[in-house]
Amino acid sequence: MADETFYRILFVALYALFFSIRGYYRFAKPKRDAPEIVHERKKFGKAEGVISFVILGFFGTVILYLLNQTWFAWSQISNYPEFIRWIGVLLALSSVPLLWWIHKTLDRQYSPCLQIKDSHLLITEGPYSRVRHPMYTVLNMFSFGVSLVTANFLIIGFALMVIISFPFVARKEEQMLLETFGEEYSEYMKRTGRFFPRIRKT
Ligand code: SAH
C-alpha cells in the first residue's frame, strides 16, 4: 500500500492540474480580453456567506492535511480502502476536461460572483444544453474526488457540506437569470436539470 506522502503528492498534482485551467479562465483570459462592463451584480448575501464559510473550512483542513501535523492525525480514517482513494482520483481527473469544456462554452459570461454583464448572452449549448449548472457540478465532483484521496473524514465532511450549500447559490443565480432573460430562461429551465441532465420520459 502506498504511504500517505504519495497521496499528498497526488493531491497537490490534481489541484495543480485543475487550477491551471481554472486559473487561466479566471485570471489570464479576462486580462487579455477587452475590459468588461457589468450590468448588474448581486449582493453578497446569506447563500454566499454560507458557502464561503464552508469553503474556508475545507481549505483549512486541506492545509492541515498537507502540513502533516501530528495533532491532526486523529481525523485520518484508519483501514481506509485504497480503491476509494482511486475512485477519488478518477473523479478529480475526469472533472478536468469537463471544466475546460464548460469554461470554453460559457466564455465571457463566466464570473466568480453572480453578475450580468453588458451584452450577456444566455448560453444553452454544449454542457449547458442539458444542465443549468454544469460548472458547479464539476467543482463539486472535483472537491469530493480529492477529498476521497485524503482519507481524512474532516476534509470529506467539508466537501459534503460544500455540495449541500451549492443549491442555495444556484437558486439565487436562477432568479437573477430569470429576471434578465424572462420567458427564454423559464423555457430553458423546463428542458434542463439543475445539476444533472433531466431524465426524459419516453
Ligand atoms: N452556474 C453556472 C455558471 C457559473 S459562473 C454553472 O454552474 O455552470 C456564474 C455566472 O454565470 C453568473 O454570474 C451568471 O450570470 C452566469 N450564467 C449562469 N448560467 C448561464 C447561462 N446559461 N448563460 C449565460 N450565463 C450564465
Coordinates of N, CA and C and ligand atoms in Angstrom, one line a residue:
M1 N 0.8 -1.2 0.0 CA 0.0 0.0 0.0 C 0.9 1.3 0.0
A2 N 0.5 2.2 -0.9 CA 1.3 3.5 -0.9 C 1.1 4.2 0.4
D3 N 2.1 5.0 0.8 CA 2.0 5.7 2.0 C 1.4 7.1 1.8
E4 N 1.1 7.7 3.0 CA 0.3 9.0 2.9 C 1.0 10.1 2.1
T5 N 2.4 10.1 2.1 CA 3.1 11.1 1.4 C 2.8 11.0 -0.1
F6 N 2.7 9.8 -0.6 CA 2.4 9.6 -2.0 C 1.0 10.2 -2.3
Y7 N 0.0 10.0 -1.4 CA -1.3 10.6 -1.7 C -1.3 12.1 -1.5
R8 N -0.4 12.6 -0.7 CA -0.3 14.1 -0.5 C 0.2 14.7 -1.8
I9 N 1.2 14.0 -2.4 CA 1.8 14.5 -3.7 C 0.7 14.4 -4.8
L10 N 0.0 13.3 -4.8 CA -1.1 13.1 -5.8 C -2.1 14.2 -5.7
F11 N -2.5 14.5 -4.4 CA -3.5 15.5 -4.1 C -3.1 16.9 -4.7
V12 N -1.8 17.2 -4.4 CA -1.3 18.5 -4.9 C -1.3 18.5 -6.5
A13 N -0.9 17.4 -7.1 CA -0.8 17.3 -8.5 C -2.2 17.5 -9.2
L14 N -3.2 16.9 -8.5 CA -4.6 17.0 -9.0 C -5.0 18.5 -9.0
Y15 N -4.7 19.1 -7.8 CA -5.1 20.5 -7.7 C -4.4 21.4 -8.7
A16 N -3.1 21.1 -9.0 CA -2.4 21.9 -9.9 C -3.0 21.8 -11.3
L17 N -3.4 20.6 -11.7 CA -4.0 20.3 -13.0 C -5.3 21.1 -13.1
F18 N -6.2 20.9 -12.1 CA -7.5 21.5 -12.2 C -7.4 23.1 -12.2
F19 N -6.5 23.6 -11.3 CA -6.4 25.0 -11.2 C -5.6 25.7 -12.3
S20 N -4.9 24.9 -13.1 CA -4.2 25.5 -14.3 C -5.3 26.0 -15.2
I21 N -6.4 25.2 -15.4 CA -7.5 25.5 -16.3 C -8.3 26.6 -15.6
R22 N -8.7 26.4 -14.4 CA -9.5 27.4 -13.7 C -8.8 28.8 -13.7
G23 N -7.5 28.8 -13.3 CA -6.7 30.0 -13.3 C -6.6 30.7 -14.6
Y24 N -6.5 30.0 -15.7 CA -6.5 30.6 -17.0 C -7.8 31.4 -17.3
Y25 N -8.9 30.7 -17.0 CA -10.2 31.4 -17.3 C -10.6 32.4 -16.3
R26 N -10.0 32.3 -15.1 CA -10.4 33.2 -14.0 C -9.5 34.5 -14.1
F27 N -8.2 34.3 -14.4 CA -7.3 35.4 -14.3 C -6.6 35.8 -15.6
A28 N -6.0 34.8 -16.3 CA -5.2 35.2 -17.5 C -6.1 35.6 -18.7
K29 N -7.2 34.9 -19.0 CA -8.0 35.2 -20.2 C -8.7 36.6 -20.0
P30 N -9.4 36.9 -18.8 CA -10.0 38.2 -18.7 C -9.1 39.3 -18.9
K31 N -7.8 39.1 -18.5 CA -6.8 40.2 -18.7 C -6.5 40.5 -20.2
R32 N -6.6 39.4 -21.0 CA -6.3 39.6 -22.4 C -7.5 40.2 -23.2
D33 N -8.7 39.9 -22.7 CA -9.9 40.3 -23.4 C -10.1 41.8 -23.1
A34 N -11.1 42.4 -23.8 CA -11.5 43.8 -23.5 C -12.1 43.9 -22.1
P35 N -11.9 45.1 -21.5 CA -12.5 45.2 -20.1 C -14.0 45.1 -20.2
E36 N -14.5 44.5 -19.1 CA -15.9 44.1 -19.0 C -16.7 45.3 -18.4
I37 N -17.9 45.5 -18.9 CA -18.9 46.4 -18.2 C -19.9 45.5 -17.5
V38 N -20.0 45.6 -16.2 CA -21.0 44.8 -15.5 C -22.3 45.5 -15.5
H39 N -23.4 44.8 -15.9 CA -24.7 45.4 -16.0 C -25.4 45.3 -14.6
E40 N -25.3 44.2 -14.0 CA -25.9 44.0 -12.7 C -25.1 43.1 -11.8
R41 N -24.9 43.4 -10.5 CA -24.2 42.5 -9.7 C -25.0 42.2 -8.4
K42 N -25.2 40.9 -8.1 CA -25.9 40.5 -6.9 C -25.1 40.8 -5.7
K43 N -25.8 41.2 -4.6 CA -25.1 41.5 -3.4 C -24.7 40.2 -2.7
F44 N -23.6 40.2 -2.0 CA -23.1 39.1 -1.3 C -24.0 38.8 -0.1
G45 N -24.8 37.8 -0.2 CA -25.9 37.5 0.8 C -25.6 36.3 1.6
K46 N -26.7 35.7 2.1 CA -26.7 34.6 3.0 C -26.0 33.3 2.3
A47 N -26.5 33.1 1.1 CA -26.0 31.9 0.3 C -24.5 32.0 0.1
E48 N -24.0 33.1 -0.3 CA -22.6 33.3 -0.5 C -21.8 33.2 0.8
G49 N -22.4 33.7 1.9 CA -21.8 33.7 3.2 C -21.6 32.2 3.7
V50 N -22.7 31.4 3.6 CA -22.6 30.0 4.0 C -21.5 29.3 3.2
I51 N -21.6 29.5 1.9 CA -20.6 28.7 1.0 C -19.2 29.2 1.3
S52 N -19.0 30.5 1.5 CA -17.6 30.9 1.8 C -17.1 30.3 3.1
F53 N -18.0 30.2 4.1 CA -17.6 29.6 5.4 C -17.2 28.2 5.2
V54 N -18.0 27.4 4.5 CA -17.7 26.0 4.3 C -16.4 25.8 3.4
I55 N -16.3 26.6 2.4 CA -15.1 26.5 1.6 C -13.8 26.8 2.4
L56 N -13.9 27.9 3.2 CA -12.8 28.2 4.1 C -12.4 27.0 5.0
G57 N -13.4 26.4 5.6 CA -13.2 25.2 6.4 C -12.6 24.1 5.6
F58 N -13.0 23.9 4.4 CA -12.5 22.9 3.5 C -11.0 23.1 3.3
F59 N -10.6 24.4 2.9 CA -9.2 24.7 2.6 C -8.4 24.6 3.9
G60 N -9.0 25.0 5.0 CA -8.2 25.0 6.3 C -7.8 23.6 6.6
T61 N -8.8 22.6 6.5 CA -8.4 21.2 6.8 C -7.5 20.7 5.8
V62 N -7.6 21.1 4.5 CA -6.7 20.6 3.5 C -5.2 21.1 3.8
I63 N -5.1 22.3 4.3 CA -3.7 22.8 4.6 C -3.2 22.0 5.8
L64 N -4.0 21.7 6.8 CA -3.5 20.9 7.9 C -3.1 19.5 7.5
Y65 N -3.9 18.9 6.5 CA -3.5 17.6 6.0 C -2.2 17.7 5.3
L66 N -2.0 18.7 4.4 CA -0.8 18.8 3.7 C 0.4 19.1 4.5
L67 N 0.2 19.8 5.6 CA 1.3 20.1 6.5 C 1.7 18.9 7.4
N68 N 0.8 17.9 7.3 CA 1.1 16.7 8.1 C 1.3 16.9 9.6
Q69 N 0.4 17.7 10.2 CA 0.5 17.9 11.6 C 0.1 16.7 12.4
T70 N 1.0 16.3 13.3 CA 0.7 15.1 14.1 C -0.6 15.2 14.9
W71 N -0.9 16.4 15.4 CA -2.1 16.5 16.3 C -3.4 16.5 15.4
F72 N -3.2 16.6 14.1 CA -4.4 16.5 13.2 C -4.6 15.1 12.7
A73 N -3.7 14.2 13.1 CA -3.8 12.8 12.6 C -5.1 12.0 13.0
W74 N -5.7 12.5 14.1 CA -6.9 11.8 14.6 C -8.0 11.8 13.6
S75 N -8.0 12.8 12.6 CA -9.1 12.8 11.6 C -8.8 11.9 10.4
Q76 N -7.6 11.2 10.4 CA -7.4 10.3 9.3 C -8.2 9.0 9.6
I77 N -8.9 8.5 8.6 CA -9.7 7.3 8.8 C -8.7 6.0 8.7
S78 N -8.8 5.2 9.7 CA -7.9 4.0 9.7 C -8.6 2.9 8.8
N79 N -7.8 2.1 8.3 CA -8.3 1.0 7.4 C -9.1 1.5 6.3
Y80 N -8.7 2.6 5.7 CA -9.5 3.2 4.6 C -9.2 2.4 3.4
P81 N -10.2 1.9 2.7 CA -9.9 1.1 1.5 C -9.2 1.9 0.4
E82 N -8.1 1.4 -0.1 CA -7.3 2.1 -1.1 C -8.1 2.4 -2.4
F83 N -9.0 1.5 -2.8 CA -9.7 1.7 -4.0 C -10.6 3.0 -4.0
I84 N -11.0 3.3 -2.8 CA -11.8 4.6 -2.6 C -11.0 5.8 -3.0
R85 N -9.7 5.7 -2.6 CA -8.8 6.8 -3.0 C -8.7 6.9 -4.5
W86 N -8.7 5.7 -5.2 CA -8.5 5.7 -6.6 C -9.8 6.1 -7.3
I87 N -11.0 5.9 -6.7 CA -12.2 6.4 -7.2 C -12.2 7.9 -7.2
G88 N -11.6 8.5 -6.1 CA -11.4 9.9 -5.9 C -10.5 10.5 -7.0
V89 N -9.4 9.8 -7.3 CA -8.5 10.2 -8.4 C -9.2 10.3 -9.7
L90 N -10.0 9.3 -10.0 CA -10.8 9.2 -11.2 C -11.8 10.3 -11.4
L91 N -12.5 10.6 -10.3 CA -13.5 11.7 -10.2 C -12.8 13.0 -10.5
A92 N -11.7 13.2 -9.8 CA -11.0 14.5 -9.9 C -10.4 14.7 -11.3
L93 N -9.8 13.6 -11.9 CA -9.2 13.6 -13.2 C -10.2 13.9 -14.3
S94 N -11.4 13.2 -14.2 CA -12.4 13.4 -15.2 C -13.0 14.8 -15.2
S95 N -12.9 15.4 -14.0 CA -13.5 16.8 -14.0 C -12.7 17.8 -14.7
V96 N -11.4 17.5 -15.0 CA -10.5 18.5 -15.6 C -10.9 18.8 -17.1
P97 N -11.1 17.8 -18.0 CA -11.6 18.2 -19.3 C -13.0 18.7 -19.3
L98 N -13.8 18.3 -18.4 CA -15.2 18.8 -18.3 C -15.1 20.3 -17.9
L99 N -14.3 20.7 -17.0 CA -14.1 22.1 -16.6 C -13.7 22.9 -17.8
W100 N -12.8 22.4 -18.6 CA -12.3 23.1 -19.7 C -13.4 23.3 -20.7
W101 N -14.2 22.3 -21.0 CA -15.3 22.4 -21.9 C -16.4 23.4 -21.5
I102 N -16.6 23.4 -20.2 CA -17.6 24.3 -19.6 C -17.2 25.7 -19.7
H103 N -15.9 26.0 -19.3 CA -15.4 27.4 -19.4 C -15.4 27.9 -20.8
K104 N -15.0 27.0 -21.8 CA -14.9 27.4 -23.2 C -16.3 27.7 -23.7
T105 N -17.3 27.0 -23.3 CA -18.7 27.3 -23.7 C -19.3 28.5 -23.1
L106 N -19.1 28.7 -21.8 CA -19.7 29.8 -21.0 C -18.9 31.1 -21.4
D107 N -17.6 30.9 -21.8 CA -16.8 32.0 -22.3 C -16.9 33.3 -21.4
R108 N -17.2 34.5 -21.9 CA -17.1 35.7 -21.1 C -18.3 35.9 -20.2
Q109 N -19.3 35.0 -20.3 CA -20.4 35.0 -19.4 C -20.0 34.6 -18.0
Y110 N -18.9 33.9 -17.9 CA -18.4 33.4 -16.6 C -18.0 34.6 -15.7
S111 N -18.3 34.4 -14.4 CA -17.8 35.4 -13.4 C -17.7 34.7 -12.0
P112 N -16.8 35.0 -11.2 CA -16.7 34.3 -9.9 C -17.8 34.7 -8.9
C113 N -18.4 35.9 -9.2 CA -19.6 36.2 -8.4 C -20.8 36.4 -9.3
L114 N -22.0 36.4 -8.7 CA -23.2 36.4 -9.5 C -23.4 37.8 -10.2
Q115 N -23.3 37.8 -11.5 CA -23.5 39.1 -12.2 C -23.9 38.9 -13.6
I116 N -24.5 40.0 -14.1 CA -24.9 40.0 -15.6 C -24.1 41.1 -16.2
K117 N -23.4 40.7 -17.3 CA -22.5 41.7 -17.9 C -23.3 42.4 -19.1
D118 N -22.7 43.4 -19.6 CA -23.3 44.1 -20.8 C -23.2 43.1 -21.9
S119 N -24.3 43.0 -22.7 CA -24.4 42.1 -23.8 C -24.2 40.7 -23.4
H120 N -24.7 40.3 -22.2 CA -24.7 39.0 -21.6 C -25.5 38.0 -22.5
L121 N -24.9 37.0 -23.0 CA -25.7 36.0 -23.8 C -26.2 34.9 -22.9
L122 N -27.4 34.3 -23.2 CA -27.8 33.1 -22.5 C -27.2 31.9 -23.2
I123 N -26.4 31.2 -22.5 CA -25.7 30.0 -23.1 C -26.6 28.8 -22.9
T124 N -26.9 28.1 -24.0 CA -27.8 26.9 -23.9 C -27.2 25.7 -24.7
E125 N -25.9 25.9 -25.1 CA -25.3 24.8 -25.9 C -24.3 24.0 -25.1
G126 N -23.8 23.0 -25.8 CA -22.7 22.1 -25.1 C -23.2 21.6 -23.8
P127 N -22.4 21.8 -22.8 CA -22.8 21.2 -21.5 C -24.0 21.9 -20.9
Y128 N -24.3 23.1 -21.4 CA -25.5 23.8 -20.9 C -26.8 23.4 -21.6
S129 N -26.7 22.5 -22.6 CA -27.9 22.1 -23.3 C -28.8 21.2 -22.4
R130 N -28.2 20.5 -21.5 CA -28.9 19.6 -20.6 C -28.9 19.9 -19.1
V131 N -27.9 20.7 -18.7 CA -27.7 21.0 -17.3 C -27.6 22.6 -17.2
R132 N -28.2 23.1 -16.1 CA -28.1 24.6 -15.9 C -26.8 25.0 -15.2
H133 N -26.3 24.1 -14.3 CA -25.1 24.5 -13.6 C -24.0 23.5 -13.7
P134 N -23.6 23.1 -14.9 CA -22.5 22.1 -15.0 C -21.2 22.5 -14.3
M135 N -20.9 23.8 -14.2 CA -19.7 24.2 -13.5 C -19.7 23.8 -12.1
Y136 N -20.9 24.1 -11.4 CA -21.0 23.7 -10.0 C -20.9 22.2 -9.8
T137 N -21.5 21.5 -10.7 CA -21.5 20.0 -10.6 C -20.0 19.6 -10.7
V138 N -19.3 20.1 -11.6 CA -17.9 19.7 -11.8 C -17.0 20.2 -10.7
L139 N -17.2 21.4 -10.1 CA -16.4 21.8 -9.0 C -16.7 20.9 -7.8
N140 N -17.9 20.5 -7.6 CA -18.2 19.5 -6.5 C -17.6 18.2 -6.7
M141 N -17.7 17.8 -8.0 CA -17.1 16.5 -8.4 C -15.6 16.5 -8.1
F142 N -14.9 17.6 -8.4 CA -13.5 17.7 -8.1 C -13.2 17.7 -6.6
S143 N -13.9 18.6 -5.9 CA -13.6 18.7 -4.5 C -13.9 17.4 -3.7
F144 N -15.0 16.7 -4.1 CA -15.4 15.5 -3.4 C -14.3 14.4 -3.8
G145 N -13.9 14.4 -5.1 CA -12.9 13.4 -5.6 C -11.6 13.6 -4.8
V146 N -11.1 14.8 -4.7 CA -9.8 15.0 -4.0 C -10.0 14.7 -2.5
S147 N -11.2 15.0 -2.0 CA -11.3 14.7 -0.5 C -11.3 13.2 -0.3
L148 N -11.7 12.4 -1.2 CA -11.7 10.9 -1.1 C -10.2 10.4 -1.1
V149 N -9.3 11.2 -1.8 CA -7.9 10.8 -1.9 C -7.3 11.0 -0.5
T150 N -7.7 11.9 0.3 CA -7.0 12.2 1.5 C -7.3 11.2 2.6
A151 N -8.4 10.5 2.5 CA -8.9 9.6 3.6 C -9.0 10.3 5.0
N152 N -9.4 11.5 4.9 CA -9.5 12.4 6.1 C -11.0 12.7 6.3
F153 N -11.6 12.3 7.4 CA -13.0 12.5 7.4 C -13.4 14.0 7.6
L154 N -12.6 14.8 8.1 CA -13.0 16.2 8.2 C -13.0 16.8 6.8
I155 N -12.0 16.5 6.0 CA -12.0 17.0 4.6 C -13.2 16.5 3.8
I156 N -13.5 15.2 4.0 CA -14.6 14.6 3.3 C -15.9 15.3 3.8
G157 N -16.0 15.5 5.1 CA -17.1 16.2 5.6 C -17.4 17.5 5.1
F158 N -16.3 18.3 5.0 CA -16.4 19.7 4.4 C -16.8 19.6 2.9
A159 N -16.2 18.6 2.2 CA -16.6 18.5 0.8 C -18.1 18.2 0.6
L160 N -18.6 17.4 1.6 CA -20.1 17.1 1.5 C -20.9 18.4 1.8
M161 N -20.4 19.2 2.8 CA -21.1 20.4 3.1 C -21.1 21.4 2.0
V162 N -20.0 21.4 1.2 CA -19.9 22.3 0.0 C -21.0 21.9 -0.9
I163 N -21.1 20.6 -1.1 CA -22.2 20.0 -2.0 C -23.6 20.5 -1.6
I164 N -23.8 20.4 -0.3 CA -25.1 20.7 0.3 C -25.4 22.2 0.1
S165 N -24.4 23.1 0.2 CA -24.6 24.5 0.1 C -24.8 25.1 -1.3
F166 N -24.3 24.4 -2.3 CA -24.4 24.9 -3.7 C -25.8 25.2 -4.2
P167 N -26.8 24.3 -3.9 CA -28.2 24.6 -4.4 C -28.7 26.0 -4.0
F168 N -28.2 26.6 -2.8 CA -28.6 27.9 -2.4 C -28.1 29.0 -3.4
V169 N -26.9 28.8 -3.8 CA -26.3 29.8 -4.8 C -27.0 29.6 -6.1
A170 N -27.2 28.4 -6.5 CA -27.8 28.1 -7.8 C -29.2 28.7 -7.9
R171 N -30.0 28.6 -6.8 CA -31.3 29.1 -6.8 C -31.3 30.7 -7.0
K172 N -30.4 31.3 -6.3 CA -30.3 32.8 -6.4 C -29.8 33.2 -7.8
E173 N -28.9 32.4 -8.4 CA -28.4 32.7 -9.7 C -29.6 32.5 -10.7
E174 N -30.4 31.5 -10.5 CA -31.5 31.3 -11.4 C -32.5 32.4 -11.4
Q175 N -32.7 33.0 -10.2 CA -33.7 34.1 -10.0 C -33.1 35.3 -10.8
M176 N -31.8 35.5 -10.7 CA -31.2 36.6 -11.4 C -31.3 36.4 -13.0
L177 N -31.1 35.2 -13.4 CA -31.2 34.9 -14.9 C -32.6 35.0 -15.4
L178 N -33.6 34.6 -14.5 CA -35.0 34.7 -14.8 C -35.4 36.1 -15.0
E179 N -34.9 37.0 -14.1 CA -35.2 38.4 -14.2 C -34.6 39.0 -15.5
T180 N -33.5 38.5 -15.9 CA -32.8 39.1 -17.1 C -33.4 38.5 -18.4
F181 N -33.6 37.2 -18.4 CA -33.9 36.6 -19.7 C -35.4 36.2 -19.8
G182 N -36.1 36.3 -18.7 CA -37.6 36.0 -18.6 C -38.0 34.7 -19.2
E183 N -38.9 34.8 -20.2 CA -39.5 33.6 -20.8 C -38.4 32.6 -21.3
E184 N -37.4 33.2 -21.9 CA -36.3 32.4 -22.5 C -35.7 31.5 -21.5
Y185 N -35.5 32.0 -20.3 CA -34.8 31.2 -19.3 C -35.8 30.2 -18.6
S186 N -37.1 30.6 -18.5 CA -38.0 29.7 -17.9 C -38.3 28.5 -18.8
E187 N -38.2 28.8 -20.1 CA -38.3 27.7 -21.1 C -37.1 26.7 -21.0
Y188 N -36.0 27.4 -20.9 CA -34.7 26.7 -20.7 C -34.7 25.8 -19.5
M189 N -35.3 26.3 -18.4 CA -35.4 25.6 -17.1 C -36.2 24.3 -17.3
K190 N -37.3 24.4 -18.1 CA -38.2 23.3 -18.3 C -37.5 22.1 -19.0
R191 N -36.5 22.4 -19.9 CA -35.9 21.3 -20.6 C -34.5 20.8 -20.0
T192 N -34.1 21.4 -18.9 CA -32.8 21.1 -18.3 C -32.9 20.7 -16.9
G193 N -31.9 20.0 -16.4 CA -31.8 19.7 -15.0 C -30.9 20.7 -14.3
R194 N -31.0 20.8 -13.0 CA -30.2 21.9 -12.3 C -28.7 21.5 -12.3
F195 N -28.4 20.3 -11.8 CA -27.0 19.8 -11.7 C -26.7 18.6 -12.5
F196 N -27.8 17.9 -12.9 CA -27.6 16.7 -13.7 C -28.6 16.7 -14.8
P197 N -28.3 16.0 -15.9 CA -29.3 16.0 -17.0 C -30.6 15.5 -16.5
R198 N -31.7 16.0 -17.0 CA -33.0 15.6 -16.7 C -33.3 14.2 -17.4
I199 N -33.8 13.3 -16.6 CA -34.1 12.0 -17.2 C -35.5 12.2 -18.0
R200 N -35.4 12.1 -19.3 CA -36.6 12.3 -20.1 C -37.5 11.2 -20.1
K201 N -38.8 11.5 -20.0 CA -39.9 10.5 -20.0 C -40.0 10.2 -21.5
T202 N -40.1 8.8 -21.8 CA -40.2 8.5 -23.3 C -41.7 8.1 -23.5
Ligands
SAH1 N1 -23.9 28.3 -12.6 C1 -23.2 28.1 -13.8 C2 -22.2 29.3 -14.1 C3 -21.3 29.6 -13.0 S1 -20.4 31.1 -13.4 C4 -22.6 26.8 -13.8 O1 -22.5 26.1 -12.8 O2 -22.2 26.3 -14.9 C5 -21.5 32.3 -12.7 C6 -22.1 33.3 -13.8 O3 -22.6 32.5 -14.9 C7 -23.3 34.1 -13.2 O4 -22.8 35.4 -12.9 C8 -24.3 34.0 -14.4 O5 -24.6 35.3 -14.8 C9 -23.7 33.2 -15.5 N2 -24.6 32.2 -16.0 C10 -25.0 31.0 -15.5 N3 -25.8 30.3 -16.3 C11 -25.7 31.0 -17.5 C12 -26.2 30.7 -18.8 N4 -26.9 29.6 -19.1 N5 -26.0 31.6 -19.8 C13 -25.2 32.7 -19.5 N6 -24.7 33.0 -18.3 C14 -24.9 32.1 -17.3

